[in-house]
């Protein structure tokens, strides 16, 4: 095996397995084969044919057992991963579990996961039931489970298969992925992420998972399963990776790429999991958190500081007026928690400079009173050395000249002044 400083050898498991449960009251009245046959024309190929083939092979088993034979599924964890009260109530009333299990070699396609989820969804749909993904400890209604399977072009949304939970410690936030082991790859982790990057870094982790999963499956294309796959030590993540992972390839996020260093963090406890850690590239100055903030600013903002004047009556002046007129509504939605899921509110404000004001962006973290905004800087300022990416800032609302709502694909609302800078044309309110 060739080992270099540019690649990291990651061990490959000999086989992979998937397990899905379908809780029900009483015994099933429809067989798994009949349920899968009912999906003809609704489930894209090759998944539909794959599910039928695996049902007829020793690679898959479908068993119905009394629920009393199984350890209780932890309701607190199920709730943490999105279970509703109705789903938990149906689980508590269930007398039996249909257990769908499949096994397959590492590589692409992940036949064990696709076929097992398809069969479980078919059984659940035929009995008006739920699917429990044992790996992710998630409830899936049948329609959601079926939508997560590949379309006619073989495309999936990685966010339907890989979660990114996080927790807080004394050094910041600890992010991990939960789902890469479905494909044989070690889970990713990042430690010491600044608190204000909760949404943004989760999207970065998802994009990094997409990029590394592609490299991983490229290394598993041979007839024999290798003992190791060589992954690049420096992983490149782009806005396109994030957009594709969220199922929006047309919003390709034409941003500069960022580099993340891959490190193997083996578990010291035989019962614990090993991780692949994402870190700043070697030699990066300053704390890791500053690099993570800079990476998020590069990948998501699409909005840069500028030092251009807005002359009265020109397109920039109109953009500022439009943004200020809508600022109160933006605050109301932010305070009420009514902004789109997985989005962030940012504001643009002016810093005084010898050659005129420099306009920089900040992510809003708190806006308790209308006059004052608390946030963190999304860029380094040229005129004020204390304004650095990730540094806390307090912005007077009267200084705000623009605002925007961002998600993993970029600006989804606002950004009027940036539209003028990018196109030279007046923006549409």
CSV table of C-alpha atoms in Angstrom, one decimal:
chain,number,residue,atom,x,y,z
A,1,UNK,CA,0.0,0.0,0.0
A,2,UNK,CA,1.4,3.4,-1.0
A,3,UNK,CA,1.4,6.0,1.8
A,4,UNK,CA,2.3,9.6,1.1
A,5,UNK,CA,2.0,12.9,2.9
A,6,UNK,CA,-0.7,13.9,0.4
A,7,UNK,CA,-3.1,11.0,1.1
A,8,UNK,CA,-4.6,9.4,4.2
A,9,UNK,CA,-5.2,5.6,4.1
A,10,UNK,CA,-8.7,4.9,5.5
A,11,UNK,CA,-9.7,1.3,6.3
A,12,UNK,CA,-12.5,-0.3,4.4
A,13,UNK,CA,-15.0,-2.7,6.1
A,14,UNK,CA,-15.5,-6.1,4.5
A,15,UNK,CA,-19.3,-5.7,4.3
A,16,UNK,CA,-22.1,-3.2,5.2
A,17,UNK,CA,-25.6,-3.8,6.5
A,18,UNK,CA,-28.8,-1.8,6.9
A,19,UNK,CA,-31.7,-2.3,9.2
A,20,UNK,CA,-35.2,-0.7,9.1
A,21,UNK,CA,-38.2,-1.4,11.3
A,22,UNK,CA,-41.9,-1.0,10.6
A,23,UNK,CA,-44.0,-1.0,13.8
A,24,UNK,CA,-47.5,-2.3,13.4
A,25,UNK,CA,-50.5,-3.5,15.5
A,26,UNK,CA,-51.1,-7.2,14.7
A,27,UNK,CA,-49.5,-9.2,11.9
A,28,UNK,CA,-49.0,-7.7,8.4
A,29,UNK,CA,-51.8,-8.5,5.9
A,30,UNK,CA,-49.7,-7.8,2.8
A,31,UNK,CA,-46.4,-9.5,2.0
A,32,UNK,CA,-43.2,-7.5,1.3
A,33,UNK,CA,-43.1,-8.7,-2.3
A,34,UNK,CA,-46.7,-7.5,-2.9
A,35,UNK,CA,-46.0,-4.2,-1.3
A,36,UNK,CA,-42.9,-3.6,-3.4
A,37,UNK,CA,-44.8,-4.6,-6.6
A,38,UNK,CA,-47.3,-1.9,-5.8
A,39,UNK,CA,-44.5,0.7,-6.3
A,40,UNK,CA,-44.2,-0.1,-10.0
A,41,UNK,CA,-44.1,3.1,-11.9
A,42,UNK,CA,-43.5,5.2,-8.7
A,43,UNK,CA,-40.1,4.1,-7.7
A,44,UNK,CA,-37.3,4.8,-10.2
A,45,UNK,CA,-35.0,2.2,-11.6
A,46,UNK,CA,-32.6,0.7,-10.8
A,47,UNK,CA,-33.9,0.9,-7.2
A,48,UNK,CA,-37.2,-0.8,-7.8
A,49,UNK,CA,-35.6,-3.8,-9.6
A,50,UNK,CA,-32.8,-3.9,-7.0
A,51,UNK,CA,-35.3,-4.2,-4.2
A,52,UNK,CA,-37.1,-7.0,-5.9
A,53,UNK,CA,-33.9,-8.8,-6.6
A,54,UNK,CA,-32.6,-8.5,-3.1
A,55,UNK,CA,-35.9,-9.8,-1.7
A,56,UNK,CA,-35.3,-13.0,-3.7
A,57,UNK,CA,-31.7,-13.3,-2.5
A,58,UNK,CA,-30.0,-14.2,0.8
A,59,UNK,CA,-28.7,-10.6,0.9
A,60,UNK,CA,-32.0,-9.5,2.4
A,61,UNK,CA,-34.3,-10.8,5.1
A,62,UNK,CA,-37.8,-9.6,6.1
A,63,UNK,CA,-39.1,-10.9,9.4
A,64,UNK,CA,-42.1,-10.1,11.6
A,65,UNK,CA,-41.5,-10.5,15.4
A,66,UNK,CA,-43.4,-9.5,18.6
A,67,UNK,CA,-42.1,-6.1,19.7
A,68,UNK,CA,-41.5,-7.6,23.2
A,69,UNK,CA,-38.5,-9.5,21.7
A,70,UNK,CA,-36.6,-6.2,21.1
A,71,UNK,CA,-35.1,-3.7,23.4
A,72,UNK,CA,-37.1,-0.5,23.7
A,73,UNK,CA,-36.2,2.1,21.2
A,74,UNK,CA,-35.1,5.2,23.2
A,75,UNK,CA,-37.9,7.8,22.9
A,76,UNK,CA,-35.7,10.7,24.0
A,77,UNK,CA,-33.2,10.0,21.1
A,78,UNK,CA,-36.0,9.5,18.6
A,79,UNK,CA,-37.5,12.8,19.7
A,80,UNK,CA,-34.1,14.5,19.4
A,81,UNK,CA,-33.9,13.3,15.8
A,82,UNK,CA,-37.4,14.6,14.9
A,83,UNK,CA,-39.9,12.0,16.0
A,84,UNK,CA,-43.4,13.4,16.5
A,85,UNK,CA,-45.8,12.6,19.4
A,86,UNK,CA,-48.0,10.8,16.9
A,87,UNK,CA,-45.2,8.6,15.7
A,88,UNK,CA,-44.1,7.8,19.3
A,89,UNK,CA,-47.7,6.9,20.2
A,90,UNK,CA,-48.0,4.5,17.3
A,91,UNK,CA,-44.7,2.9,18.3
A,92,UNK,CA,-46.0,2.5,21.9
A,93,UNK,CA,-49.2,0.9,20.6
A,94,UNK,CA,-47.4,-1.5,18.2
A,95,UNK,CA,-47.5,-5.2,18.9
A,96,UNK,CA,-45.1,-6.4,16.2
A,97,UNK,CA,-42.1,-5.1,14.2
A,98,UNK,CA,-41.4,-5.9,10.6
A,99,UNK,CA,-37.6,-6.1,10.5
A,100,UNK,CA,-36.0,-5.4,7.1
A,101,UNK,CA,-32.2,-6.2,6.9
A,102,UNK,CA,-29.9,-6.1,3.9
A,103,UNK,CA,-26.1,-6.7,3.4
A,104,UNK,CA,-23.8,-5.7,0.6
A,105,UNK,CA,-20.2,-4.9,-0.2
A,106,UNK,CA,-18.9,-1.3,0.2
A,107,UNK,CA,-19.1,0.8,-2.9
A,108,UNK,CA,-21.6,2.6,-5.2
A,109,UNK,CA,-24.4,2.1,-5.4
A,110,UNK,CA,-25.1,1.3,-1.7
A,111,UNK,CA,-27.5,-1.5,-2.6
A,112,UNK,CA,-28.1,-2.5,1.1
A,113,UNK,CA,-29.4,0.9,2.1
A,114,UNK,CA,-31.4,1.7,-1.0
A,115,UNK,CA,-33.1,-1.7,-1.2
A,116,UNK,CA,-33.8,-2.0,2.5
A,117,UNK,CA,-35.3,1.5,2.8
A,118,UNK,CA,-37.4,0.9,-0.3
A,119,UNK,CA,-38.8,-2.4,1.0
A,120,UNK,CA,-39.5,-1.0,4.5
A,121,UNK,CA,-41.2,2.1,2.9
A,122,UNK,CA,-43.4,-0.2,0.7
A,123,UNK,CA,-44.4,-2.3,3.7
A,124,UNK,CA,-45.2,0.8,5.9
A,125,UNK,CA,-47.2,2.4,3.1
A,126,UNK,CA,-49.3,-0.7,2.6
A,127,UNK,CA,-50.2,-0.7,6.3
A,128,UNK,CA,-50.4,3.1,6.9
A,129,UNK,CA,-47.4,2.8,9.2
A,130,UNK,CA,-44.0,4.4,9.8
A,131,UNK,CA,-40.4,3.5,9.0
A,132,UNK,CA,-37.7,3.6,11.7
A,133,UNK,CA,-34.2,4.0,10.3
A,134,UNK,CA,-32.2,2.1,13.0
A,135,UNK,CA,-28.9,3.6,12.0
A,136,UNK,CA,-30.1,7.2,12.2
A,137,UNK,CA,-32.7,6.5,15.0
A,138,UNK,CA,-35.1,8.4,12.8
A,139,UNK,CA,-38.8,8.0,12.0
A,140,UNK,CA,-39.6,8.4,8.3
A,141,UNK,CA,-43.1,8.5,6.9
A,142,UNK,CA,-43.3,6.3,3.8
A,143,UNK,CA,-43.5,9.2,1.4
A,144,UNK,CA,-40.4,10.8,2.8
A,145,UNK,CA,-38.5,7.5,2.7
A,146,UNK,CA,-39.4,7.0,-0.9
A,147,UNK,CA,-38.5,10.6,-1.9
A,148,UNK,CA,-35.0,10.0,-0.4
A,149,UNK,CA,-34.3,7.2,-2.9
A,150,UNK,CA,-32.5,8.0,-6.2
A,151,UNK,CA,-34.5,9.6,-9.0
A,152,UNK,CA,-34.4,8.6,-12.7
A,153,UNK,CA,-30.9,10.1,-13.0
A,154,UNK,CA,-29.6,8.3,-9.9
A,155,UNK,CA,-29.4,11.4,-7.8
A,156,UNK,CA,-30.0,11.7,-4.1
A,157,UNK,CA,-29.9,14.4,-1.5
A,158,UNK,CA,-27.1,13.6,0.9
A,159,UNK,CA,-29.0,15.4,3.7
A,160,UNK,CA,-31.6,12.6,3.5
A,161,UNK,CA,-28.9,10.1,4.5
A,162,UNK,CA,-26.3,12.0,6.6
A,163,UNK,CA,-27.2,14.1,9.6
A,164,UNK,CA,-24.9,16.7,11.3
A,165,UNK,CA,-25.6,16.9,15.0
A,166,UNK,CA,-23.6,19.1,17.3
A,167,UNK,CA,-23.0,19.7,21.0
A,168,UNK,CA,-21.3,22.4,23.0
A,169,UNK,CA,-18.2,22.2,25.2
A,170,UNK,CA,-15.7,24.7,26.7
A,171,UNK,CA,-13.9,25.1,23.4
A,172,UNK,CA,-16.9,25.8,21.3
A,173,UNK,CA,-19.2,23.5,19.2
A,174,UNK,CA,-18.4,19.9,18.4
A,175,UNK,CA,-19.9,18.8,15.1
A,176,UNK,CA,-20.1,15.2,13.8
A,177,UNK,CA,-21.7,13.6,10.9
A,178,UNK,CA,-24.1,10.6,11.4
A,179,UNK,CA,-24.6,8.6,8.3
A,180,UNK,CA,-21.3,8.2,6.4
A,181,UNK,CA,-20.8,4.8,8.0
A,182,UNK,CA,-23.8,3.6,6.0
A,183,UNK,CA,-21.4,3.8,3.1
A,184,UNK,CA,-18.4,2.3,4.9
A,185,UNK,CA,-16.7,5.7,5.5
A,186,UNK,CA,-15.7,6.9,9.0
A,187,UNK,CA,-17.8,9.8,10.3
A,188,UNK,CA,-16.4,13.4,10.2
A,189,UNK,CA,-15.9,15.7,13.1
A,190,UNK,CA,-14.9,19.2,13.8
A,191,UNK,CA,-14.2,20.7,17.2
A,192,UNK,CA,-13.8,24.2,18.4
A,193,UNK,CA,-16.3,25.8,16.0
A,194,UNK,CA,-17.5,29.3,17.1
A,195,UNK,CA,-21.1,29.3,18.4
A,196,UNK,CA,-22.4,31.7,15.8
A,197,UNK,CA,-21.5,29.3,13.0
A,198,UNK,CA,-24.1,26.7,14.0
A,199,UNK,CA,-26.0,26.6,10.7
A,200,UNK,CA,-23.2,27.5,8.4
A,201,UNK,CA,-20.7,24.9,9.7
A,202,UNK,CA,-23.3,22.2,9.5
A,203,UNK,CA,-23.7,23.0,5.8
A,204,UNK,CA,-19.9,23.0,5.4
A,205,UNK,CA,-19.7,19.5,7.0
A,206,UNK,CA,-22.4,18.3,4.7
A,207,UNK,CA,-20.5,19.6,1.6
A,208,UNK,CA,-17.3,18.1,2.9
A,209,UNK,CA,-19.1,14.8,3.4
A,210,UNK,CA,-20.3,14.9,-0.2
A,211,UNK,CA,-16.8,15.6,-1.6
A,212,UNK,CA,-15.2,12.9,0.5
A,213,UNK,CA,-17.9,10.3,-0.2
A,214,UNK,CA,-17.3,10.8,-3.9
A,215,UNK,CA,-13.5,10.2,-3.4
A,216,UNK,CA,-14.3,7.2,-1.2
A,217,UNK,CA,-16.6,5.5,-3.7
A,218,UNK,CA,-14.1,6.3,-6.5
A,219,UNK,CA,-11.6,4.2,-4.6
A,220,UNK,CA,-14.1,1.2,-4.4
A,221,UNK,CA,-14.8,0.7,-8.1
A,222,UNK,CA,-12.6,-2.4,-8.5
A,223,UNK,CA,-13.8,-5.9,-8.5
A,224,UNK,CA,-12.1,-6.7,-5.2
A,225,UNK,CA,-12.8,-4.6,-2.0
A,226,UNK,CA,-9.5,-3.0,-1.0
A,227,UNK,CA,-8.3,-3.0,2.5
A,228,UNK,CA,-7.8,0.8,2.4
A,229,UNK,CA,-8.9,3.8,0.3
A,230,UNK,CA,-6.5,6.7,0.0
A,231,UNK,CA,-8.3,10.0,0.7
A,232,UNK,CA,-6.6,13.4,0.0
A,233,UNK,CA,-5.2,15.0,3.2
A,234,UNK,CA,-6.4,18.4,1.9
A,235,UNK,CA,-10.1,18.2,1.1
A,236,UNK,CA,-11.5,20.9,-1.2
A,237,UNK,CA,-15.0,22.0,-0.4
A,238,UNK,CA,-17.0,24.3,-2.7
A,239,UNK,CA,-20.4,25.9,-2.8
A,240,UNK,CA,-21.2,23.4,-5.5
A,241,UNK,CA,-20.6,20.5,-3.1
A,242,UNK,CA,-22.9,22.1,-0.6
A,243,UNK,CA,-25.6,22.9,-3.2
A,244,UNK,CA,-25.6,19.3,-4.5
A,245,UNK,CA,-25.6,17.8,-1.0
A,246,UNK,CA,-28.8,19.8,-0.4
A,247,UNK,CA,-30.4,18.8,-3.7
A,248,UNK,CA,-30.0,22.2,-5.4
A,249,UNK,CA,-27.3,21.6,-8.1
A,250,UNK,CA,-28.7,24.4,-10.2
A,251,UNK,CA,-27.8,26.8,-7.4
A,252,UNK,CA,-24.2,25.8,-7.8
A,253,UNK,CA,-22.7,28.4,-5.4
A,254,UNK,CA,-20.0,29.8,-7.6
A,255,UNK,CA,-17.7,30.6,-4.7
A,256,UNK,CA,-14.0,30.2,-4.1
A,257,UNK,CA,-13.1,26.8,-2.7
A,258,UNK,CA,-11.8,26.3,0.9
A,259,UNK,CA,-9.3,23.7,2.1
A,260,UNK,CA,-9.7,21.5,5.1
A,261,UNK,CA,-7.1,19.1,6.4
A,262,UNK,CA,-8.2,15.5,7.1
A,263,UNK,CA,-6.8,13.8,10.1
A,264,UNK,CA,-7.5,10.3,11.4
A,265,UNK,CA,-8.6,10.3,15.0
A,266,UNK,CA,-8.7,6.6,16.0
A,267,UNK,CA,-10.8,5.6,19.0
A,268,UNK,CA,-9.0,4.5,22.1
A,269,UNK,CA,-12.0,2.5,23.4
A,270,UNK,CA,-12.8,-0.6,21.3
A,271,UNK,CA,-16.5,0.2,21.7
A,272,UNK,CA,-16.2,3.8,20.5
A,273,UNK,CA,-16.1,5.1,16.9
A,274,UNK,CA,-13.1,6.5,15.1
A,275,UNK,CA,-13.4,9.8,13.3
A,276,UNK,CA,-11.9,11.7,10.4
A,277,UNK,CA,-11.3,15.2,11.8
A,278,UNK,CA,-11.6,18.3,9.6
A,279,UNK,CA,-9.0,21.0,10.6
A,280,UNK,CA,-7.5,24.1,9.0
A,281,UNK,CA,-4.5,23.5,6.7
A,282,UNK,CA,-1.2,23.2,8.4
A,283,UNK,CA,0.5,26.5,9.1
A,284,UNK,CA,-2.7,28.5,9.4
A,285,UNK,CA,-2.1,31.3,11.8
A,286,UNK,CA,-4.4,32.0,14.7
A,287,UNK,CA,-7.1,29.8,16.3
A,288,UNK,CA,-9.0,27.2,14.3
A,289,UNK,CA,-12.3,29.0,14.9
A,290,UNK,CA,-11.1,32.0,12.9
A,291,UNK,CA,-10.4,29.8,9.9
A,292,UNK,CA,-13.8,28.2,10.2
A,293,UNK,CA,-15.4,31.6,10.2
A,294,UNK,CA,-13.4,32.7,7.2
A,295,UNK,CA,-14.3,29.5,5.3
A,296,UNK,CA,-18.0,30.1,6.0
A,297,UNK,CA,-17.7,33.7,4.8
A,298,UNK,CA,-16.0,32.5,1.6
A,299,UNK,CA,-18.6,29.7,0.9
A,300,UNK,CA,-21.9,31.4,1.8
A,301,UNK,CA,-21.8,35.2,1.8
A,302,UNK,CA,-21.1,36.0,-1.8
A,303,UNK,CA,-21.0,39.5,-0.3
A,304,UNK,CA,-17.8,41.4,0.1
A,305,UNK,CA,-16.9,44.6,1.9
A,306,UNK,CA,-16.7,47.7,-0.4
A,307,UNK,CA,-15.6,51.3,-0.1
A,308,UNK,CA,-17.8,52.8,-2.9
A,309,UNK,CA,-19.8,55.9,-2.4
A,310,UNK,CA,-23.6,55.9,-3.1
A,311,UNK,CA,-24.3,59.2,-4.9
A,312,UNK,CA,-27.7,60.6,-4.3
A,313,UNK,CA,-30.2,59.5,-6.9
A,314,UNK,CA,-28.1,56.6,-8.3
A,315,UNK,CA,-28.8,52.9,-8.3
A,316,UNK,CA,-26.8,52.4,-5.0
A,317,UNK,CA,-28.9,55.1,-3.3
A,318,UNK,CA,-32.1,53.4,-4.4
A,319,UNK,CA,-30.7,50.0,-3.1
A,320,UNK,CA,-29.9,51.5,0.3
A,321,UNK,CA,-33.4,53.1,0.6
A,322,UNK,CA,-35.0,49.8,-0.4
A,323,UNK,CA,-33.0,47.8,2.2
A,324,UNK,CA,-33.7,50.4,5.0
A,325,UNK,CA,-37.4,50.4,4.3
A,326,UNK,CA,-37.6,46.6,4.8
A,327,UNK,CA,-35.2,46.5,7.8
A,328,UNK,CA,-38.0,46.5,10.4
A,329,UNK,CA,-39.7,43.6,8.8
A,330,UNK,CA,-36.4,41.7,8.7
A,331,UNK,CA,-35.9,42.3,12.5
A,332,UNK,CA,-39.5,41.2,13.2
A,333,UNK,CA,-39.1,37.9,11.4
A,334,UNK,CA,-35.7,37.3,13.0
A,335,UNK,CA,-37.0,37.9,16.5
A,336,UNK,CA,-40.1,35.7,15.9
A,337,UNK,CA,-38.0,32.9,14.5
A,338,UNK,CA,-39.8,33.1,11.1
A,339,UNK,CA,-36.8,33.2,8.8
A,340,UNK,CA,-36.4,30.1,6.5
A,341,UNK,CA,-34.9,27.0,8.2
A,342,UNK,CA,-31.1,26.7,7.9
A,343,UNK,CA,-30.7,30.4,7.1
A,344,UNK,CA,-28.9,33.3,8.6
A,345,UNK,CA,-29.6,37.1,8.7
A,346,UNK,CA,-26.7,39.4,7.9
A,347,UNK,CA,-26.5,43.2,7.9
A,348,UNK,CA,-24.2,45.6,6.0
A,349,UNK,CA,-23.0,48.7,7.8
A,350,UNK,CA,-20.4,51.5,7.3
A,351,UNK,CA,-17.1,52.0,9.1
A,352,UNK,CA,-15.5,55.5,8.8
A,353,UNK,CA,-12.3,55.7,6.8
A,354,UNK,CA,-10.0,58.4,5.5
A,355,UNK,CA,-11.1,57.7,1.9
A,356,UNK,CA,-14.8,57.4,2.7
A,357,UNK,CA,-16.8,54.7,4.5
A,358,UNK,CA,-16.0,51.0,4.3
A,359,UNK,CA,-19.0,48.8,4.2
A,360,UNK,CA,-18.7,45.4,5.9
A,361,UNK,CA,-21.1,42.6,6.7
A,362,UNK,CA,-22.0,41.0,10.1
A,363,UNK,CA,-24.0,37.9,11.0
A,364,UNK,CA,-26.9,38.8,13.4
A,365,UNK,CA,-26.9,36.8,16.6
A,366,UNK,CA,-29.2,39.0,18.8
A,367,UNK,CA,-31.5,42.0,18.1
A,368,UNK,CA,-33.4,42.6,21.4
A,369,UNK,CA,-33.9,46.3,20.8
A,370,UNK,CA,-34.6,47.8,17.4
A,371,UNK,CA,-31.8,50.4,17.7
A,372,UNK,CA,-28.9,48.0,18.3
A,373,UNK,CA,-27.8,44.8,16.6
A,374,UNK,CA,-25.4,42.3,18.2
A,375,UNK,CA,-23.5,40.0,15.8
A,376,UNK,CA,-20.2,38.8,14.5
A,377,UNK,CA,-18.2,40.1,11.7
A,378,UNK,CA,-18.4,38.2,8.4
A,379,UNK,CA,-15.3,39.9,7.0
A,380,UNK,CA,-12.0,41.6,7.9
A,381,UNK,CA,-12.1,45.4,7.7
A,382,UNK,CA,-9.3,47.4,6.1
A,383,UNK,CA,-10.0,50.6,8.1
A,384,UNK,CA,-10.6,49.0,11.6
A,385,UNK,CA,-8.1,46.3,12.6
A,386,UNK,CA,-10.4,45.2,15.5
A,387,UNK,CA,-13.1,44.1,13.0
A,388,UNK,CA,-12.1,40.6,12.0
A,389,UNK,CA,-13.9,37.6,10.8
A,390,UNK,CA,-15.7,35.9,13.7
A,391,UNK,CA,-15.1,38.9,16.0
A,392,UNK,CA,-18.2,40.2,18.0
A,393,UNK,CA,-19.6,43.5,16.8
A,394,UNK,CA,-22.4,45.9,17.9
A,395,UNK,CA,-24.1,47.7,15.1
A,396,UNK,CA,-26.3,50.7,15.3
A,397,UNK,CA,-29.4,50.2,13.2
A,398,UNK,CA,-29.1,53.7,11.8
A,399,UNK,CA,-25.7,52.6,10.3
A,400,UNK,CA,-27.2,49.7,8.4
A,401,UNK,CA,-27.3,50.2,4.6
A,402,UNK,CA,-28.3,46.7,3.5
A,403,UNK,CA,-29.3,43.3,4.9
A,404,UNK,CA,-29.7,39.7,3.4
A,405,UNK,CA,-30.9,36.3,4.4
A,406,UNK,CA,-28.4,33.5,3.4
A,407,UNK,CA,-28.7,29.8,3.2
A,408,UNK,CA,-26.3,27.1,2.0
A,409,UNK,CA,-26.7,28.3,-1.6
A,410,UNK,CA,-26.1,32.0,-1.0
A,411,UNK,CA,-28.4,35.1,-0.8
A,412,UNK,CA,-32.1,34.1,-0.9
A,413,UNK,CA,-33.5,37.5,0.1
A,414,UNK,CA,-32.1,41.1,0.3
A,415,UNK,CA,-28.6,42.0,-0.7
A,416,UNK,CA,-29.8,45.0,-2.8
A,417,UNK,CA,-26.5,46.9,-2.6
A,418,UNK,CA,-24.5,43.8,-3.5
A,419,UNK,CA,-26.7,43.3,-6.6
A,420,UNK,CA,-25.8,46.8,-7.7
A,421,UNK,CA,-22.1,46.1,-7.2
A,422,UNK,CA,-22.3,42.8,-9.0
A,423,UNK,CA,-24.4,43.9,-12.0
A,424,UNK,CA,-24.3,47.7,-12.1
A,425,UNK,CA,-28.1,47.6,-12.5
A,426,UNK,CA,-30.8,48.7,-10.0
A,427,UNK,CA,-32.1,45.8,-8.0
A,428,UNK,CA,-35.7,44.7,-7.9
A,429,UNK,CA,-37.3,45.4,-4.5
